[in-house]
Amino acid sequence: MCGIFCLLSLSPAQFDWDKTVYEHLKRRGPNSSKDFTVSGPNLCCQCLFSGHVLHMRGLLTAQPVQDRSGNVLLWNGEVFGGLPLTPEENDTAVVSERLSSCGSPSQILSFLSTLRGPWGFVYYQKAGDFLWFGRDYFGRRSLLWKFDAEVNALTLTSVAAHTSGPVNSAWREVPAVGVYRIDLKAVTETGSVTFEVYPWIHAGDDLLSTCSETTSVPSGCTAVMNQSGLALTAPVCRLNTSVPKSLAETEMCSNSHLSVKDLEQLLASKEKTDEVNGLIDVLSEAVRRRVQFLPFRIQDDSPPADDQATVAVLFSGGIDSMILAALADCYIPAHQPIDLLNVAFKLQEPKVRKESAKKPKKHKNKPSDSKTDGAESQTFSPFNVPDRITGKAGLKELQDLNPERKWNFVEVNVTQEELQEMRREHVCHLVHPLDTVLDDSIGCAVWFAARGTGFITQDNDQRSFTSSAKVILTGIGADEQLAGYSRHRVRFKTSGHAGLIQELAMELGRISSRNLGRDDRVIGDHGKEARWGLRICHFLEVSGRNSS
């Protein structure tokens, strides 16, 4: 995982770094930082590349990577399939080698289509002077863009900075509809920036219909569909929108509720059992790859201490985080702990309690009951929020599942004062350019949880604790895939299975612009990497094959 930055300047003016942006990039990539500028005799424009590396795979490889032919790569991604890699190989170096061997746009697109995993990249192709960039099909890695007319420059970056005024509104997330190519020679001739779009398509898609999705380009730039008719192959099939006859015949009325007996009958079906087992196999493989693909350790390196976790889970005790933790337990060595990061924002003390504390009632003729008084004093806990309660219940289940594992339940307690301070001074930059109340609240919760600073309880003793894990497993996106929101229940009650499927198709169609890029920026700010264990690609492969 890395912080990547590219500035395409159409004028010879000196570039001045935004210190806030530079610091955010360095926080994402604390292990290596390097800048590199590309300019040529036939180009009046120049490109500044800046790479900041978090070492996660194979041997440390500094970025930007320049090959012998003069091609330059900035890579913010993880390859979990589609490209053979040995434990000691770094995926950035291998991706650079493969791109260097591509002699045509179709070969570049074919290679990118084979990759499985999250990625965002910028690539300067020396032959022809082209600048390529884009994000994976689901937009799981952040990439923002902005064109500044005053300095005549296009900026691509993993993370930006929130400022007031019109400049602030210029940042946008690069739409994850495909990859883009800029002809730098054409930029030199015309003095303007045009993006050629190479979209993601499924079999049977109309290429021209995808062009309308790319209208959200920076002001001052234009986008056109590539004239060659080339495209990337989507990594998943389309969502199966058919409703099985068995479900259509037994469509439940809107007011009915499933009982335990209904669920038992459902699970007793061999067909359903096979489907459930298939989904579990897919999720297991996804988690295995995400907890085992870690930095390669050379022989002279000392192994990590037994009390230090390499993997943590954003843990609320909900079904998504419970599944991730249980599956991770299957593949992480038994002697290594797993950190469960549970965040709670301080509750305000109830007004009634405050008043009773100020004016204690005295009964002259009634002796006080110290046991009752003690129980009343413990009824209110400022951090006993719903996620803390379910988190502790989930911890107990995991301890029962594997009592030999050391489960570090990290209680991340956040006061209102700290929340307001970090929201204003830091988190607002990471959430940007998204700006809704929901983005702010989720961004803050994820940022504090991923920081992993709190306390753990051992033998009834509390002690301060900071998670050492660089890999953060998150179930974000599970609700969109598996109908976890209340609006999904409402849609099902009003429109049945057909309506629910339409709702899920809409959710998945906008997931790249709603939360995945945001959460990559927020978690990456701690020099840690977000890995989505409930893998969207493989889930859609299963749901695309099945009829329910």
JSON list of C-alpha atoms in Angstrom, two decimals, residues 26-225:
[
{"chain": "A", "resi": 26, "resn": "LYS", "atom": "CA", "xyz": [4.19, 10.17, 3.84]},
{"chain": "A", "resi": 27, "resn": "ARG", "atom": "CA", "xyz": [1.88, 8.87, 6.57]},
{"chain": "A", "resi": 28, "resn": "ARG", "atom": "CA", "xyz": [0.46, 6.38, 4.07]},
{"chain": "A", "resi": 29, "resn": "GLY", "atom": "CA", "xyz": [3.94, 5.24, 3.06]},
{"chain": "A", "resi": 30, "resn": "PRO", "atom": "CA", "xyz": [6.40, 5.52, 5.97]},
{"chain": "A", "resi": 31, "resn": "ASN", "atom": "CA", "xyz": [9.00, 3.05, 4.68]},
{"chain": "A", "resi": 32, "resn": "SER", "atom": "CA", "xyz": [10.27, 4.85, 1.57]},
{"chain": "A", "resi": 33, "resn": "SER", "atom": "CA", "xyz": [9.74, 8.22, -0.16]},
{"chain": "A", "resi": 34, "resn": "LYS", "atom": "CA", "xyz": [11.06, 9.34, -3.54]},
{"chain": "A", "resi": 35, "resn": "ASP", "atom": "CA", "xyz": [10.30, 11.99, -6.17]},
{"chain": "A", "resi": 36, "resn": "PHE", "atom": "CA", "xyz": [11.06, 11.79, -9.88]},
{"chain": "A", "resi": 37, "resn": "THR", "atom": "CA", "xyz": [10.40, 14.20, -12.76]},
{"chain": "A", "resi": 38, "resn": "VAL", "atom": "CA", "xyz": [9.88, 13.25, -16.41]},
{"chain": "A", "resi": 39, "resn": "SER", "atom": "CA", "xyz": [10.29, 15.75, -19.24]},
{"chain": "A", "resi": 40, "resn": "GLY", "atom": "CA", "xyz": [11.41, 15.40, -22.81]},
{"chain": "A", "resi": 41, "resn": "PRO", "atom": "CA", "xyz": [12.75, 17.42, -25.75]},
{"chain": "A", "resi": 42, "resn": "ASN", "atom": "CA", "xyz": [9.47, 16.97, -27.63]},
{"chain": "A", "resi": 43, "resn": "LEU", "atom": "CA", "xyz": [7.28, 17.89, -24.67]},
{"chain": "A", "resi": 44, "resn": "CYS", "atom": "CA", "xyz": [6.57, 21.29, -23.20]},
{"chain": "A", "resi": 45, "resn": "CYS", "atom": "CA", "xyz": [4.81, 19.59, -20.27]},
{"chain": "A", "resi": 46, "resn": "GLN", "atom": "CA", "xyz": [6.46, 17.72, -17.43]},
{"chain": "A", "resi": 47, "resn": "CYS", "atom": "CA", "xyz": [5.37, 15.08, -14.93]},
{"chain": "A", "resi": 48, "resn": "LEU", "atom": "CA", "xyz": [6.36, 14.98, -11.28]},
{"chain": "A", "resi": 49, "resn": "PHE", "atom": "CA", "xyz": [5.97, 11.53, -9.69]},
{"chain": "A", "resi": 50, "resn": "SER", "atom": "CA", "xyz": [6.08, 11.08, -5.94]},
{"chain": "A", "resi": 51, "resn": "GLY", "atom": "CA", "xyz": [5.87, 7.66, -4.27]},
{"chain": "A", "resi": 52, "resn": "HIS", "atom": "CA", "xyz": [5.59, 6.84, -0.56]},
{"chain": "A", "resi": 53, "resn": "VAL", "atom": "CA", "xyz": [5.74, 3.13, 0.23]},
{"chain": "A", "resi": 54, "resn": "LEU", "atom": "CA", "xyz": [4.26, 1.03, 3.02]},
{"chain": "A", "resi": 55, "resn": "HIS", "atom": "CA", "xyz": [6.21, -2.21, 2.74]},
{"chain": "A", "resi": 56, "resn": "MET", "atom": "CA", "xyz": [3.67, -5.04, 2.60]},
{"chain": "A", "resi": 57, "resn": "ARG", "atom": "CA", "xyz": [4.83, -7.63, 0.04]},
{"chain": "A", "resi": 58, "resn": "GLY", "atom": "CA", "xyz": [8.14, -9.30, -0.79]},
{"chain": "A", "resi": 59, "resn": "LEU", "atom": "CA", "xyz": [11.30, -7.18, -0.58]},
{"chain": "A", "resi": 60, "resn": "LEU", "atom": "CA", "xyz": [11.02, -3.42, -0.14]},
{"chain": "A", "resi": 61, "resn": "THR", "atom": "CA", "xyz": [10.74, -1.68, -3.53]},
{"chain": "A", "resi": 62, "resn": "ALA", "atom": "CA", "xyz": [11.01, 2.10, -3.62]},
{"chain": "A", "resi": 63, "resn": "GLN", "atom": "CA", "xyz": [8.65, 4.10, -5.83]},
{"chain": "A", "resi": 64, "resn": "PRO", "atom": "CA", "xyz": [8.35, 5.52, -8.39]},
{"chain": "A", "resi": 65, "resn": "VAL", "atom": "CA", "xyz": [9.83, 2.57, -10.28]},
{"chain": "A", "resi": 66, "resn": "GLN", "atom": "CA", "xyz": [11.66, 3.43, -13.51]},
{"chain": "A", "resi": 67, "resn": "ASP", "atom": "CA", "xyz": [12.67, 0.63, -15.86]},
{"chain": "A", "resi": 68, "resn": "ARG", "atom": "CA", "xyz": [15.49, 0.55, -18.42]},
{"chain": "A", "resi": 69, "resn": "SER", "atom": "CA", "xyz": [13.20, 1.82, -21.17]},
{"chain": "A", "resi": 70, "resn": "GLY", "atom": "CA", "xyz": [12.28, 4.95, -19.21]},
{"chain": "A", "resi": 71, "resn": "ASN", "atom": "CA", "xyz": [8.77, 3.84, -18.22]},
{"chain": "A", "resi": 72, "resn": "VAL", "atom": "CA", "xyz": [7.69, 5.03, -14.75]},
{"chain": "A", "resi": 73, "resn": "LEU", "atom": "CA", "xyz": [5.19, 3.30, -12.43]},
{"chain": "A", "resi": 74, "resn": "LEU", "atom": "CA", "xyz": [3.37, 4.41, -9.29]},
{"chain": "A", "resi": 75, "resn": "TRP", "atom": "CA", "xyz": [1.47, 1.44, -7.85]},
{"chain": "A", "resi": 76, "resn": "ASN", "atom": "CA", "xyz": [-0.91, 1.48, -4.90]},
{"chain": "A", "resi": 77, "resn": "GLY", "atom": "CA", "xyz": [-2.27, -2.03, -4.84]},
{"chain": "A", "resi": 78, "resn": "GLU", "atom": "CA", "xyz": [-2.16, -5.65, -3.79]},
{"chain": "A", "resi": 79, "resn": "VAL", "atom": "CA", "xyz": [-2.18, -8.57, -6.21]},
{"chain": "A", "resi": 80, "resn": "PHE", "atom": "CA", "xyz": [-4.02, -11.51, -4.66]},
{"chain": "A", "resi": 81, "resn": "GLY", "atom": "CA", "xyz": [-4.50, -13.46, -7.88]},
{"chain": "A", "resi": 82, "resn": "GLY", "atom": "CA", "xyz": [-4.07, -13.45, -11.64]},
{"chain": "A", "resi": 83, "resn": "LEU", "atom": "CA", "xyz": [-0.31, -12.87, -11.47]},
{"chain": "A", "resi": 84, "resn": "PRO", "atom": "CA", "xyz": [2.04, -15.56, -10.10]},
{"chain": "A", "resi": 85, "resn": "LEU", "atom": "CA", "xyz": [4.17, -14.21, -7.24]},
{"chain": "A", "resi": 86, "resn": "THR", "atom": "CA", "xyz": [6.70, -15.95, -5.00]},
{"chain": "A", "resi": 87, "resn": "PRO", "atom": "CA", "xyz": [6.90, -14.92, -1.30]},
{"chain": "A", "resi": 88, "resn": "GLU", "atom": "CA", "xyz": [10.08, -12.93, -1.88]},
{"chain": "A", "resi": 89, "resn": "GLU", "atom": "CA", "xyz": [8.71, -11.05, -4.92]},
{"chain": "A", "resi": 90, "resn": "ASN", "atom": "CA", "xyz": [7.26, -7.58, -4.60]},
{"chain": "A", "resi": 91, "resn": "ASP", "atom": "CA", "xyz": [4.10, -7.07, -6.64]},
{"chain": "A", "resi": 92, "resn": "THR", "atom": "CA", "xyz": [5.10, -3.50, -7.61]},
{"chain": "A", "resi": 93, "resn": "ALA", "atom": "CA", "xyz": [8.32, -4.75, -9.25]},
{"chain": "A", "resi": 94, "resn": "VAL", "atom": "CA", "xyz": [6.54, -7.60, -11.04]},
{"chain": "A", "resi": 95, "resn": "VAL", "atom": "CA", "xyz": [3.71, -5.33, -12.27]},
{"chain": "A", "resi": 96, "resn": "SER", "atom": "CA", "xyz": [6.34, -2.89, -13.58]},
{"chain": "A", "resi": 97, "resn": "GLU", "atom": "CA", "xyz": [8.10, -5.69, -15.47]},
{"chain": "A", "resi": 98, "resn": "ARG", "atom": "CA", "xyz": [4.88, -6.95, -17.02]},
{"chain": "A", "resi": 99, "resn": "LEU", "atom": "CA", "xyz": [3.75, -3.47, -18.08]},
{"chain": "A", "resi": 100, "resn": "SER", "atom": "CA", "xyz": [7.18, -2.86, -19.63]},
{"chain": "A", "resi": 101, "resn": "SER", "atom": "CA", "xyz": [6.68, -5.92, -21.83]},
{"chain": "A", "resi": 102, "resn": "CYS", "atom": "CA", "xyz": [3.37, -4.59, -23.18]},
{"chain": "A", "resi": 103, "resn": "GLY", "atom": "CA", "xyz": [3.79, -3.10, -26.63]},
{"chain": "A", "resi": 104, "resn": "SER", "atom": "CA", "xyz": [0.22, -1.95, -27.30]},
{"chain": "A", "resi": 105, "resn": "PRO", "atom": "CA", "xyz": [-2.83, -0.59, -25.45]},
{"chain": "A", "resi": 106, "resn": "SER", "atom": "CA", "xyz": [-4.62, -3.92, -25.88]},
{"chain": "A", "resi": 107, "resn": "GLN", "atom": "CA", "xyz": [-1.78, -5.74, -24.12]},
{"chain": "A", "resi": 108, "resn": "ILE", "atom": "CA", "xyz": [-1.84, -3.28, -21.20]},
{"chain": "A", "resi": 109, "resn": "LEU", "atom": "CA", "xyz": [-5.60, -3.67, -20.86]},
{"chain": "A", "resi": 110, "resn": "SER", "atom": "CA", "xyz": [-5.37, -7.46, -21.08]},
{"chain": "A", "resi": 111, "resn": "PHE", "atom": "CA", "xyz": [-2.77, -7.52, -18.31]},
{"chain": "A", "resi": 112, "resn": "LEU", "atom": "CA", "xyz": [-4.73, -5.20, -16.00]},
{"chain": "A", "resi": 113, "resn": "SER", "atom": "CA", "xyz": [-7.84, -7.31, -16.58]},
{"chain": "A", "resi": 114, "resn": "THR", "atom": "CA", "xyz": [-6.10, -10.40, -15.19]},
{"chain": "A", "resi": 115, "resn": "LEU", "atom": "CA", "xyz": [-5.16, -8.80, -11.85]},
{"chain": "A", "resi": 116, "resn": "ARG", "atom": "CA", "xyz": [-7.21, -9.76, -8.80]},
{"chain": "A", "resi": 117, "resn": "GLY", "atom": "CA", "xyz": [-7.10, -7.43, -5.86]},
{"chain": "A", "resi": 118, "resn": "PRO", "atom": "CA", "xyz": [-7.37, -3.71, -5.07]},
{"chain": "A", "resi": 119, "resn": "TRP", "atom": "CA", "xyz": [-5.26, -1.27, -7.05]},
{"chain": "A", "resi": 120, "resn": "GLY", "atom": "CA", "xyz": [-4.78, 2.29, -8.19]},
{"chain": "A", "resi": 121, "resn": "PHE", "atom": "CA", "xyz": [-1.91, 3.27, -10.47]},
{"chain": "A", "resi": 122, "resn": "VAL", "atom": "CA", "xyz": [-0.22, 5.93, -12.59]},
{"chain": "A", "resi": 123, "resn": "TYR", "atom": "CA", "xyz": [2.04, 4.77, -15.43]},
{"chain": "A", "resi": 124, "resn": "TYR", "atom": "CA", "xyz": [4.17, 6.80, -17.84]},
{"chain": "A", "resi": 125, "resn": "GLN", "atom": "CA", "xyz": [4.71, 4.86, -21.06]},
{"chain": "A", "resi": 126, "resn": "LYS", "atom": "CA", "xyz": [7.84, 6.22, -22.68]},
{"chain": "A", "resi": 127, "resn": "ALA", "atom": "CA", "xyz": [7.06, 4.77, -26.10]},
{"chain": "A", "resi": 128, "resn": "GLY", "atom": "CA", "xyz": [4.52, 7.22, -27.45]},
{"chain": "A", "resi": 129, "resn": "ASP", "atom": "CA", "xyz": [4.62, 9.52, -24.37]},
{"chain": "A", "resi": 130, "resn": "PHE", "atom": "CA", "xyz": [1.38, 8.33, -22.78]},
{"chain": "A", "resi": 131, "resn": "LEU", "atom": "CA", "xyz": [0.23, 8.73, -19.19]},
{"chain": "A", "resi": 132, "resn": "TRP", "atom": "CA", "xyz": [-2.07, 5.93, -17.97]},
{"chain": "A", "resi": 133, "resn": "PHE", "atom": "CA", "xyz": [-3.97, 5.90, -14.67]},
{"chain": "A", "resi": 134, "resn": "GLY", "atom": "CA", "xyz": [-7.03, 4.38, -13.01]},
{"chain": "A", "resi": 135, "resn": "ARG", "atom": "CA", "xyz": [-8.50, 2.21, -10.26]},
{"chain": "A", "resi": 136, "resn": "ASP", "atom": "CA", "xyz": [-9.67, -1.38, -9.99]},
{"chain": "A", "resi": 137, "resn": "TYR", "atom": "CA", "xyz": [-13.22, -2.34, -10.92]},
{"chain": "A", "resi": 138, "resn": "PHE", "atom": "CA", "xyz": [-14.57, -1.69, -7.40]},
{"chain": "A", "resi": 139, "resn": "GLY", "atom": "CA", "xyz": [-12.45, 1.38, -6.63]},
{"chain": "A", "resi": 140, "resn": "ARG", "atom": "CA", "xyz": [-10.90, -0.17, -3.51]},
{"chain": "A", "resi": 141, "resn": "ARG", "atom": "CA", "xyz": [-7.85, 2.11, -3.64]},
{"chain": "A", "resi": 142, "resn": "SER", "atom": "CA", "xyz": [-8.20, 5.86, -3.50]},
{"chain": "A", "resi": 143, "resn": "LEU", "atom": "CA", "xyz": [-7.23, 8.07, -6.43]},
{"chain": "A", "resi": 144, "resn": "LEU", "atom": "CA", "xyz": [-8.29, 11.73, -6.65]},
{"chain": "A", "resi": 145, "resn": "TRP", "atom": "CA", "xyz": [-7.91, 14.25, -9.45]},
{"chain": "A", "resi": 146, "resn": "LYS", "atom": "CA", "xyz": [-8.04, 18.00, -9.91]},
{"chain": "A", "resi": 147, "resn": "PHE", "atom": "CA", "xyz": [-7.17, 20.44, -12.71]},
{"chain": "A", "resi": 148, "resn": "ASP", "atom": "CA", "xyz": [-5.90, 23.85, -11.58]},
{"chain": "A", "resi": 149, "resn": "ALA", "atom": "CA", "xyz": [-6.42, 26.37, -14.38]},
{"chain": "A", "resi": 150, "resn": "GLU", "atom": "CA", "xyz": [-4.32, 29.03, -12.64]},
{"chain": "A", "resi": 151, "resn": "VAL", "atom": "CA", "xyz": [-1.14, 26.97, -12.86]},
{"chain": "A", "resi": 152, "resn": "ASN", "atom": "CA", "xyz": [-2.34, 24.86, -15.83]},
{"chain": "A", "resi": 153, "resn": "ALA", "atom": "CA", "xyz": [-1.74, 21.52, -14.10]},
{"chain": "A", "resi": 154, "resn": "LEU", "atom": "CA", "xyz": [-3.52, 18.22, -13.52]},
{"chain": "A", "resi": 155, "resn": "THR", "atom": "CA", "xyz": [-2.97, 16.48, -10.19]},
{"chain": "A", "resi": 156, "resn": "LEU", "atom": "CA", "xyz": [-3.53, 12.81, -9.36]},
{"chain": "A", "resi": 157, "resn": "THR", "atom": "CA", "xyz": [-3.11, 11.77, -5.72]},
{"chain": "A", "resi": 158, "resn": "SER", "atom": "CA", "xyz": [-4.10, 9.13, -3.18]},
{"chain": "A", "resi": 159, "resn": "VAL", "atom": "CA", "xyz": [-5.13, 11.79, -0.67]},
{"chain": "A", "resi": 160, "resn": "ALA", "atom": "CA", "xyz": [-5.74, 15.54, -0.78]},
{"chain": "A", "resi": 161, "resn": "ALA", "atom": "CA", "xyz": [-6.35, 18.33, 1.73]},
{"chain": "A", "resi": 162, "resn": "HIS", "atom": "CA", "xyz": [-9.57, 20.04, 2.75]},
{"chain": "A", "resi": 163, "resn": "THR", "atom": "CA", "xyz": [-9.50, 23.80, 2.29]},
{"chain": "A", "resi": 164, "resn": "SER", "atom": "CA", "xyz": [-12.16, 26.48, 2.22]},
{"chain": "A", "resi": 165, "resn": "GLY", "atom": "CA", "xyz": [-13.23, 28.27, -0.94]},
{"chain": "A", "resi": 166, "resn": "PRO", "atom": "CA", "xyz": [-13.69, 27.25, -4.60]},
{"chain": "A", "resi": 167, "resn": "VAL", "atom": "CA", "xyz": [-10.35, 25.43, -4.79]},
{"chain": "A", "resi": 168, "resn": "ASN", "atom": "CA", "xyz": [-11.62, 22.95, -2.22]},
{"chain": "A", "resi": 169, "resn": "SER", "atom": "CA", "xyz": [-14.53, 21.84, -4.40]},
{"chain": "A", "resi": 170, "resn": "ALA", "atom": "CA", "xyz": [-12.21, 21.00, -7.31]},
{"chain": "A", "resi": 171, "resn": "TRP", "atom": "CA", "xyz": [-11.09, 17.63, -5.93]},
{"chain": "A", "resi": 172, "resn": "ARG", "atom": "CA", "xyz": [-13.00, 14.56, -7.14]},
{"chain": "A", "resi": 173, "resn": "GLU", "atom": "CA", "xyz": [-12.52, 10.82, -6.91]},
{"chain": "A", "resi": 174, "resn": "VAL", "atom": "CA", "xyz": [-11.38, 9.32, -10.20]},
{"chain": "A", "resi": 175, "resn": "PRO", "atom": "CA", "xyz": [-14.44, 7.32, -11.36]},
{"chain": "A", "resi": 176, "resn": "ALA", "atom": "CA", "xyz": [-13.73, 3.59, -11.29]},
{"chain": "A", "resi": 177, "resn": "VAL", "atom": "CA", "xyz": [-15.36, 3.07, -14.68]},
{"chain": "A", "resi": 178, "resn": "GLY", "atom": "CA", "xyz": [-12.12, 2.06, -16.39]},
{"chain": "A", "resi": 179, "resn": "VAL", "atom": "CA", "xyz": [-8.60, 3.32, -16.97]},
{"chain": "A", "resi": 180, "resn": "TYR", "atom": "CA", "xyz": [-7.58, 6.56, -18.63]},
{"chain": "A", "resi": 181, "resn": "ARG", "atom": "CA", "xyz": [-4.82, 7.55, -21.03]},
{"chain": "A", "resi": 182, "resn": "ILE", "atom": "CA", "xyz": [-3.43, 11.01, -21.77]},
{"chain": "A", "resi": 183, "resn": "ASP", "atom": "CA", "xyz": [-1.46, 11.60, -24.98]},
{"chain": "A", "resi": 184, "resn": "LEU", "atom": "CA", "xyz": [1.26, 13.97, -23.74]},
{"chain": "A", "resi": 185, "resn": "LYS", "atom": "CA", "xyz": [2.27, 14.92, -27.30]},
{"chain": "A", "resi": 186, "resn": "ALA", "atom": "CA", "xyz": [-1.31, 16.03, -27.95]},
{"chain": "A", "resi": 187, "resn": "VAL", "atom": "CA", "xyz": [-1.21, 18.01, -24.72]},
{"chain": "A", "resi": 188, "resn": "THR", "atom": "CA", "xyz": [1.90, 19.78, -26.02]},
{"chain": "A", "resi": 189, "resn": "GLU", "atom": "CA", "xyz": [0.19, 20.59, -29.33]},
{"chain": "A", "resi": 190, "resn": "THR", "atom": "CA", "xyz": [-3.20, 21.71, -27.99]},
{"chain": "A", "resi": 191, "resn": "GLY", "atom": "CA", "xyz": [-2.34, 23.04, -24.54]},
{"chain": "A", "resi": 192, "resn": "SER", "atom": "CA", "xyz": [-5.29, 21.12, -23.06]},
{"chain": "A", "resi": 193, "resn": "VAL", "atom": "CA", "xyz": [-5.86, 17.76, -21.38]},
{"chain": "A", "resi": 194, "resn": "THR", "atom": "CA", "xyz": [-8.05, 15.06, -22.91]},
{"chain": "A", "resi": 195, "resn": "PHE", "atom": "CA", "xyz": [-8.61, 11.65, -21.31]},
{"chain": "A", "resi": 196, "resn": "GLU", "atom": "CA", "xyz": [-9.07, 8.59, -23.51]},
{"chain": "A", "resi": 197, "resn": "VAL", "atom": "CA", "xyz": [-11.35, 6.22, -21.60]},
{"chain": "A", "resi": 198, "resn": "TYR", "atom": "CA", "xyz": [-10.91, 2.45, -21.67]},
{"chain": "A", "resi": 199, "resn": "PRO", "atom": "CA", "xyz": [-13.95, 1.18, -19.72]},
{"chain": "A", "resi": 200, "resn": "TRP", "atom": "CA", "xyz": [-14.68, -1.96, -17.76]},
{"chain": "A", "resi": 201, "resn": "ILE", "atom": "CA", "xyz": [-17.27, -3.99, -19.66]},
{"chain": "A", "resi": 202, "resn": "HIS", "atom": "CA", "xyz": [-19.12, -7.28, -19.31]},
{"chain": "A", "resi": 203, "resn": "ALA", "atom": "CA", "xyz": [-19.85, -9.55, -22.22]},
{"chain": "A", "resi": 204, "resn": "GLY", "atom": "CA", "xyz": [-22.58, -8.00, -24.33]},
{"chain": "A", "resi": 205, "resn": "ASP", "atom": "CA", "xyz": [-22.03, -4.44, -23.06]},
{"chain": "A", "resi": 206, "resn": "ASP", "atom": "CA", "xyz": [-22.35, -1.54, -25.46]},
{"chain": "A", "resi": 207, "resn": "LEU", "atom": "CA", "xyz": [-19.03, 0.33, -25.32]},
{"chain": "A", "resi": 208, "resn": "LEU", "atom": "CA", "xyz": [-20.57, 3.71, -26.16]},
{"chain": "A", "resi": 209, "resn": "SER", "atom": "CA", "xyz": [-23.12, 3.50, -23.33]},
{"chain": "A", "resi": 210, "resn": "THR", "atom": "CA", "xyz": [-20.28, 3.60, -20.80]},
{"chain": "A", "resi": 211, "resn": "CYS", "atom": "CA", "xyz": [-19.04, 7.01, -21.94]},
{"chain": "A", "resi": 212, "resn": "SER", "atom": "CA", "xyz": [-21.82, 8.86, -20.12]},
{"chain": "A", "resi": 213, "resn": "GLU", "atom": "CA", "xyz": [-20.43, 7.61, -16.79]},
{"chain": "A", "resi": 214, "resn": "THR", "atom": "CA", "xyz": [-17.17, 9.53, -17.29]},
{"chain": "A", "resi": 215, "resn": "THR", "atom": "CA", "xyz": [-18.69, 13.02, -17.37]},
{"chain": "A", "resi": 216, "resn": "SER", "atom": "CA", "xyz": [-17.40, 13.77, -13.86]},
{"chain": "A", "resi": 217, "resn": "VAL", "atom": "CA", "xyz": [-13.99, 14.91, -15.10]},
{"chain": "A", "resi": 218, "resn": "PRO", "atom": "CA", "xyz": [-12.09, 17.89, -13.68]},
{"chain": "A", "resi": 219, "resn": "SER", "atom": "CA", "xyz": [-13.18, 21.28, -14.94]},
{"chain": "A", "resi": 220, "resn": "GLY", "atom": "CA", "xyz": [-10.95, 22.32, -17.83]},
{"chain": "A", "resi": 221, "resn": "CYS", "atom": "CA", "xyz": [-10.47, 18.76, -19.10]},
{"chain": "A", "resi": 222, "resn": "THR", "atom": "CA", "xyz": [-12.42, 16.56, -21.50]},
{"chain": "A", "resi": 223, "resn": "ALA", "atom": "CA", "xyz": [-13.00, 12.81, -21.76]},
{"chain": "A", "resi": 224, "resn": "VAL", "atom": "CA", "xyz": [-13.61, 10.79, -24.91]},
{"chain": "A", "resi": 225, "resn": "MET", "atom": "CA", "xyz": [-14.14, 7.09, -25.49]}
]
